[in-house]
């Protein structure tokens, strides 16, 4: 590895994975460490956070687990304090936590909408709010938010609250980018397309269709004719978090094999 994040301290929210294999947050945490960052691995699932820490330490990196549910008030502040205490002041905040619920507007369930927005938008705002004072006093910091192409395009199923919340996340990042550019803080978004993660195989497949069918259809959809990997998303996150992206802020970058450029054939 080329040490793109050498000497940096990163917080990764949602650093575990919901099943065996590589989720986007787990891959980001491990890749950040491979590139030289020390990583606070935050997850509501302690075993999942610990597993990511174990992988990082096994490769000679430095990481620390932190158990928190991003929807709980005070969780992001506690995580930021833990980062400062165990590793040092965070210079990178990578917000990967995201949940989806199927459903349209007519059958909208208010409790479900609130739950999706609490994780996808409010959690991101709280993570940023907790880290901003530290970054401002250091005059340096980078946020990377994991959104989705669902923020700008619809797929074959109705995921209204997911689409609306990811669009709000895109704008939240740009709001931070403009408000804090003069503080030396950058904020960028990655919109993954169809990524082959445990979340898809374990959750969405069970809900919608058989896993093998779903994988085949997901692979056929993007112009590249395959799903992406969590590490392909993580590579973009490393770049955006690194000093190589020093003049990039407010960007919304698809990592989707061209998916968001296509329209379904009639
Ligand atoms: N896989 C895809 O095709 C795809 C496509 C577009 C966007 N995304 C986005 O990627 C991100 C998820 O990636 P992943 O594969 O790492 O997901 P994941 O479902 O494996 O979740 C990552 C971790 O987040 C943790 N988590 C969930 N809710 C939490 C909460 N309230 N507080 C703290 N931790 C919580 C889980 O325990 C898990 O370990 C989401 O933001 C999702 O919207 C994924």
Short mmCIF file of C-alpha atoms and ligand atoms in Angstrom, two decimals:
data_model
loop_
_atom_site.label_atom_id
_atom_site.label_comp_id
_atom_site.label_asym_id
_atom_site.label_seq_id
_atom_site.Cartn_x
_atom_site.Cartn_y
_atom_site.Cartn_z
CA UNK A 1 0.00 0.00 0.00
CA UNK A 2 1.12 3.55 -0.68
CA UNK A 3 0.40 5.17 2.69
CA UNK A 4 -2.19 7.60 1.33
CA UNK A 5 -3.57 8.09 4.86
CA UNK A 6 -0.28 7.81 6.79
CA UNK A 7 -0.53 9.50 10.18
CA UNK A 8 -4.29 10.13 9.92
CA UNK A 9 -6.91 9.22 12.49
CA UNK A 10 -10.25 8.07 11.14
CA UNK A 11 -13.67 7.31 12.57
CA UNK A 12 -15.70 4.78 10.58
CA UNK A 13 -19.39 4.61 11.48
CA UNK A 14 -20.85 1.21 10.56
CA UNK A 15 -17.42 -0.44 10.43
CA UNK A 16 -18.79 -3.95 10.79
CA UNK A 17 -20.78 -6.05 8.39
CA UNK A 18 -24.20 -7.63 8.82
CA UNK A 19 -22.94 -11.02 7.66
CA UNK A 20 -19.79 -12.88 6.71
CA UNK A 21 -17.77 -11.19 3.98
CA UNK A 22 -17.10 -7.57 3.15
CA UNK A 23 -19.57 -4.77 3.72
CA UNK A 24 -18.72 -1.25 2.57
CA UNK A 25 -17.84 0.01 6.05
CA UNK A 26 -15.71 -2.99 6.96
CA UNK A 27 -13.74 -2.68 3.70
CA UNK A 28 -13.29 1.07 4.25
CA UNK A 29 -12.00 0.59 7.80
CA UNK A 30 -9.52 -2.09 6.69
CA UNK A 31 -8.37 -0.11 3.64
CA UNK A 32 -7.96 3.09 5.67
CA UNK A 33 -5.71 1.13 8.06
CA UNK A 34 -3.75 -0.42 5.17
CA UNK A 35 -3.14 3.11 3.93
CA UNK A 36 -1.71 4.12 7.29
CA UNK A 37 -4.67 5.51 9.27
CA UNK A 38 -5.55 4.55 12.83
CA UNK A 39 -9.24 3.68 12.86
CA UNK A 40 -12.03 3.88 15.42
CA UNK A 41 -14.45 1.14 14.34
CA UNK A 42 -17.94 2.20 15.43
CA UNK A 43 -20.87 -0.18 15.20
CA UNK A 44 -23.99 -1.02 17.19
CA UNK A 45 -22.95 -4.67 16.87
CA UNK A 46 -19.96 -5.08 19.17
CA UNK A 47 -18.89 -8.41 17.66
CA UNK A 48 -18.92 -6.90 14.16
CA UNK A 49 -16.82 -3.91 15.27
CA UNK A 50 -14.42 -6.23 17.09
CA UNK A 51 -14.06 -8.44 14.01
CA UNK A 52 -12.98 -5.44 11.90
CA UNK A 53 -10.50 -4.40 14.61
CA UNK A 54 -9.13 -7.95 14.68
CA UNK A 55 -8.61 -7.92 10.90
CA UNK A 56 -6.80 -4.57 11.06
CA UNK A 57 -4.57 -5.65 13.94
CA UNK A 58 -3.78 -8.96 12.22
CA UNK A 59 -2.33 -6.92 9.36
CA UNK A 60 -0.24 -4.82 11.76
CA UNK A 61 -2.57 -1.81 11.84
CA UNK A 62 -4.05 0.13 14.75
CA UNK A 63 -7.77 0.19 15.51
CA UNK A 64 -10.14 0.46 18.43
CA UNK A 65 -13.75 -0.74 18.67
CA UNK A 66 -16.61 1.46 19.84
CA UNK A 67 -20.16 0.20 20.32
CA UNK A 68 -22.86 2.77 19.55
CA UNK A 69 -26.20 3.09 17.85
CA UNK A 70 -25.96 6.20 15.65
CA UNK A 71 -29.60 7.08 16.31
CA UNK A 72 -29.00 7.58 20.03
CA UNK A 73 -28.45 11.10 21.21
CA UNK A 74 -24.93 11.52 22.53
CA UNK A 75 -23.58 8.47 20.68
CA UNK A 76 -21.55 10.48 18.17
CA UNK A 77 -20.12 12.70 20.89
CA UNK A 78 -19.16 9.65 22.94
CA UNK A 79 -17.54 8.06 19.87
CA UNK A 80 -15.62 11.26 19.10
CA UNK A 81 -14.36 11.44 22.70
CA UNK A 82 -13.35 7.77 22.57
CA UNK A 83 -11.44 8.42 19.36
CA UNK A 84 -9.57 11.33 20.93
CA UNK A 85 -8.82 9.28 24.04
CA UNK A 86 -7.65 6.04 22.41
CA UNK A 87 -6.21 7.17 19.07
CA UNK A 88 -6.16 10.98 18.89
CA UNK A 89 -8.34 13.70 17.41
CA UNK A 90 -10.19 12.51 14.30
CA UNK A 91 -9.20 14.05 10.96
CA UNK A 92 -11.45 11.76 8.89
CA UNK A 93 -15.09 10.85 9.53
CA UNK A 94 -16.47 8.15 7.26
CA UNK A 95 -20.23 7.69 7.66
CA UNK A 96 -21.28 4.35 6.17
CA UNK A 97 -24.35 3.43 8.22
CA UNK A 98 -27.46 3.20 6.11
CA UNK A 99 -30.74 1.31 6.21
CA UNK A 100 -33.55 0.75 3.73
CA UNK A 101 -37.21 -0.18 3.97
CA UNK A 102 -39.31 -1.12 0.95
CA UNK A 103 -42.47 0.84 0.25
CA UNK A 104 -43.94 3.74 -1.66
CA UNK A 105 -45.68 6.93 -0.58
CA UNK A 106 -49.27 5.68 -0.59
CA UNK A 107 -48.50 2.89 1.86
CA UNK A 108 -45.94 4.92 3.82
CA UNK A 109 -45.48 3.93 7.43
CA UNK A 110 -44.46 7.02 9.41
CA UNK A 111 -42.52 5.06 12.02
CA UNK A 112 -40.50 3.34 9.29
CA UNK A 113 -39.80 6.65 7.52
CA UNK A 114 -38.59 8.17 10.75
CA UNK A 115 -36.38 5.15 11.45
CA UNK A 116 -34.78 5.36 7.99
CA UNK A 117 -34.19 9.12 8.25
CA UNK A 118 -32.86 8.72 11.81
CA UNK A 119 -30.07 6.46 10.57
CA UNK A 120 -29.38 7.80 7.08
CA UNK A 121 -29.65 11.53 7.75
CA UNK A 122 -29.81 12.41 11.44
CA UNK A 123 -27.01 10.00 12.35
CA UNK A 124 -24.82 11.57 9.68
CA UNK A 125 -25.62 15.07 10.94
CA UNK A 126 -24.80 14.06 14.53
CA UNK A 127 -21.51 12.43 13.46
CA UNK A 128 -20.53 15.63 11.65
CA UNK A 129 -21.70 17.90 14.44
CA UNK A 130 -19.59 16.02 17.00
CA UNK A 131 -16.40 16.12 14.92
CA UNK A 132 -16.65 19.65 13.50
CA UNK A 133 -15.34 21.55 16.57
CA UNK A 134 -12.20 19.37 16.64
CA UNK A 135 -11.66 19.72 12.90
CA UNK A 136 -12.24 23.46 13.03
CA UNK A 137 -9.62 23.97 15.71
CA UNK A 138 -7.19 21.79 13.72
CA UNK A 139 -8.13 23.71 10.54
CA UNK A 140 -8.30 20.37 8.75
CA UNK A 141 -10.75 17.53 8.30
CA UNK A 142 -12.48 15.32 5.77
CA UNK A 143 -15.95 13.81 5.78
CA UNK A 144 -16.95 10.98 3.48
CA UNK A 145 -20.62 10.01 3.44
CA UNK A 146 -21.87 6.78 1.88
CA UNK A 147 -25.05 7.57 0.01
CA UNK A 148 -26.47 5.56 -2.91
CA UNK A 149 -27.38 6.00 -6.57
CA UNK A 150 -30.91 5.68 -5.15
CA UNK A 151 -30.48 9.37 -4.27
CA UNK A 152 -30.72 10.23 -7.97
CA UNK A 153 -32.41 7.28 -9.68
CA UNK A 154 -35.05 4.63 -9.01
CA UNK A 155 -34.57 0.89 -9.42
CA UNK A 156 -37.10 -1.88 -9.89
CA UNK A 157 -38.59 -1.66 -6.39
CA UNK A 158 -40.18 1.13 -4.40
CA UNK A 159 -37.82 2.42 -1.70
CA UNK A 160 -39.25 5.89 -1.23
CA UNK A 161 -37.82 6.63 2.22
CA UNK A 162 -34.40 5.29 1.22
CA UNK A 163 -34.28 7.43 -1.94
CA UNK A 164 -35.43 10.59 -0.16
CA UNK A 165 -33.07 10.07 2.78
CA UNK A 166 -30.03 9.46 0.57
CA UNK A 167 -30.86 12.59 -1.44
CA UNK A 168 -30.99 14.50 1.85
CA UNK A 169 -27.62 13.01 2.81
CA UNK A 170 -26.09 14.25 -0.47
CA UNK A 171 -27.30 17.75 0.28
CA UNK A 172 -26.21 17.57 3.93
CA UNK A 173 -22.67 16.88 2.76
CA UNK A 174 -22.77 19.85 0.40
CA UNK A 175 -24.13 22.08 3.14
CA UNK A 176 -21.18 21.07 5.34
CA UNK A 177 -18.79 21.55 2.41
CA UNK A 178 -19.85 25.17 1.83
CA UNK A 179 -20.22 26.13 5.50
CA UNK A 180 -16.81 24.77 6.50
CA UNK A 181 -14.59 25.13 3.44
CA UNK A 182 -12.93 28.16 5.01
CA UNK A 183 -12.19 26.05 8.10
CA UNK A 184 -10.05 23.65 6.03
CA UNK A 185 -12.76 20.99 6.13
CA UNK A 186 -13.89 19.03 3.09
CA UNK A 187 -17.06 16.96 2.75
CA UNK A 188 -17.84 14.55 -0.06
CA UNK A 189 -20.31 11.82 -0.94
CA UNK A 190 -19.93 8.44 -2.59
CA UNK A 191 -23.00 6.98 -4.28
CA UNK A 192 -22.45 3.23 -4.58
CA UNK A 193 -24.42 1.42 -7.24
CA UNK A 194 -25.09 -2.28 -7.01
CA UNK A 195 -22.43 -3.63 -4.67
CA UNK A 196 -22.05 -7.28 -3.71
CA UNK A 197 -22.15 -7.05 0.09
CA UNK A 198 -23.51 -9.27 2.89
CA UNK A 199 -26.30 -6.74 3.37
CA UNK A 200 -27.64 -7.61 -0.09
CA UNK A 201 -27.20 -11.36 0.13
CA UNK A 202 -28.57 -11.64 3.69
CA UNK A 203 -31.30 -9.01 3.81
CA UNK A 204 -32.57 -7.68 0.51
CA UNK A 205 -32.45 -11.11 -1.15
CA UNK A 206 -34.64 -12.61 1.57
CA UNK A 207 -37.13 -9.79 1.20
CA UNK A 208 -37.39 -9.58 -2.55
CA UNK A 209 -36.29 -12.71 -4.31
CA UNK A 210 -33.85 -15.63 -4.19
CA UNK A 211 -30.23 -14.58 -3.66
CA UNK A 212 -28.91 -16.16 -6.89
CA UNK A 213 -31.64 -14.52 -9.02
CA UNK A 214 -31.02 -11.19 -7.38
CA UNK A 215 -27.25 -11.42 -7.89
CA UNK A 216 -27.71 -12.24 -11.59
CA UNK A 217 -30.10 -9.35 -12.14
CA UNK A 218 -27.90 -6.93 -10.24
CA UNK A 219 -24.88 -8.02 -12.28
CA UNK A 220 -26.75 -7.51 -15.57
CA UNK A 221 -27.91 -3.97 -14.82
CA UNK A 222 -24.81 -1.71 -14.98
CA UNK A 223 -22.99 -1.05 -18.27
CA UNK A 224 -19.98 -2.85 -16.76
CA UNK A 225 -22.19 -5.95 -16.43
CA UNK A 226 -21.14 -6.85 -12.91
CA UNK A 227 -21.75 -5.80 -9.32
CA UNK A 228 -19.09 -3.73 -7.60
CA UNK A 229 -17.13 -4.80 -4.56
CA UNK A 230 -16.95 -3.15 -1.17
CA UNK A 231 -13.25 -2.51 -1.80
CA UNK A 232 -14.03 -0.58 -4.98
CA UNK A 233 -16.22 1.72 -2.88
CA UNK A 234 -13.52 1.88 -0.19
CA UNK A 235 -10.85 2.88 -2.72
CA UNK A 236 -12.88 5.96 -3.60
CA UNK A 237 -13.29 6.72 0.11
CA UNK A 238 -9.52 6.53 0.67
CA UNK A 239 -8.99 9.03 -2.15
CA UNK A 240 -11.64 11.47 -0.90
CA UNK A 241 -10.34 11.22 2.67
CA UNK A 242 -6.73 11.74 1.59
CA UNK A 243 -4.77 14.91 0.90
CA UNK A 244 -4.74 13.90 -2.77
CA UNK A 245 -8.33 15.21 -2.84
CA UNK A 246 -7.32 18.54 -1.26
CA UNK A 247 -9.33 20.70 -3.73
CA UNK A 248 -12.40 18.45 -3.86
CA UNK A 249 -15.35 19.32 -1.67
CA UNK A 250 -19.10 19.04 -2.08
CA UNK A 251 -18.63 16.34 -4.69
CA UNK A 252 -21.11 13.52 -5.20
CA UNK A 253 -19.28 10.66 -6.86
CA UNK A 254 -21.01 7.55 -8.22
CA UNK A 255 -19.11 4.29 -7.83
CA UNK A 256 -21.54 2.28 -9.91
CA UNK A 257 -20.05 0.83 -13.10
CA UNK A 258 -22.02 3.44 -15.06
CA UNK A 259 -25.41 2.41 -13.63
CA UNK A 260 -26.68 5.92 -12.93
CA UNK A 261 -26.09 6.93 -16.58
CA UNK A 262 -28.50 4.37 -17.98
CA UNK A 263 -32.27 4.24 -18.49
CA UNK A 264 -34.15 0.94 -18.63
CA UNK A 265 -35.10 -0.24 -22.12
CA UNK A 266 -38.81 -0.17 -22.95
N1 LIG B 1 -24.62 -2.85 -1.00
C1 LIG B 1 -25.11 -2.04 -1.89
O1 LIG B 1 -25.45 -2.44 -3.02
C2 LIG B 1 -25.25 -0.59 -1.57
C3 LIG B 1 -25.64 0.27 -2.60
C4 LIG B 1 -25.76 1.61 -2.35
C5 LIG B 1 -25.49 2.11 -1.09
N2 LIG B 1 -25.12 1.27 -0.10
C6 LIG B 1 -24.86 1.86 1.21
O2 LIG B 1 -23.73 1.26 1.82
C7 LIG B 1 -23.90 1.36 3.23
C8 LIG B 1 -23.93 0.00 3.89
O3 LIG B 1 -22.87 -0.74 3.55
P1 LIG B 1 -22.56 -2.07 4.31
O4 LIG B 1 -22.59 -3.15 3.30
O5 LIG B 1 -21.33 -1.85 5.10
O6 LIG B 1 -23.86 -2.29 5.27
P2 LIG B 1 -24.21 -3.25 6.43
O7 LIG B 1 -25.68 -3.43 6.32
O8 LIG B 1 -23.33 -4.46 6.42
O9 LIG B 1 -23.97 -2.35 7.70
C9 LIG B 1 -22.69 -1.99 8.14
C10 LIG B 1 -22.72 -1.95 9.63
O10 LIG B 1 -23.60 -0.91 10.10
C11 LIG B 1 -24.07 -1.31 11.35
N3 LIG B 1 -25.25 -0.55 11.74
C12 LIG B 1 -26.51 -0.65 11.23
N4 LIG B 1 -27.32 0.20 11.85
C13 LIG B 1 -26.58 0.85 12.77
C14 LIG B 1 -26.85 1.85 13.75
N5 LIG B 1 -28.10 2.33 13.91
N6 LIG B 1 -25.84 2.31 14.52
C15 LIG B 1 -24.60 1.81 14.38
N7 LIG B 1 -24.28 0.84 13.50
C16 LIG B 1 -25.26 0.37 12.70
C17 LIG B 1 -24.35 -2.80 11.19
O11 LIG B 1 -24.32 -3.46 12.45
C18 LIG B 1 -23.23 -3.25 10.28
O12 LIG B 1 -22.17 -3.87 10.97
C19 LIG B 1 -25.24 1.96 3.51
O13 LIG B 1 -25.14 3.33 3.75
C20 LIG B 1 -25.99 1.67 2.20
O14 LIG B 1 -27.05 2.53 2.01
C21 LIG B 1 -25.00 -0.07 -0.31
#
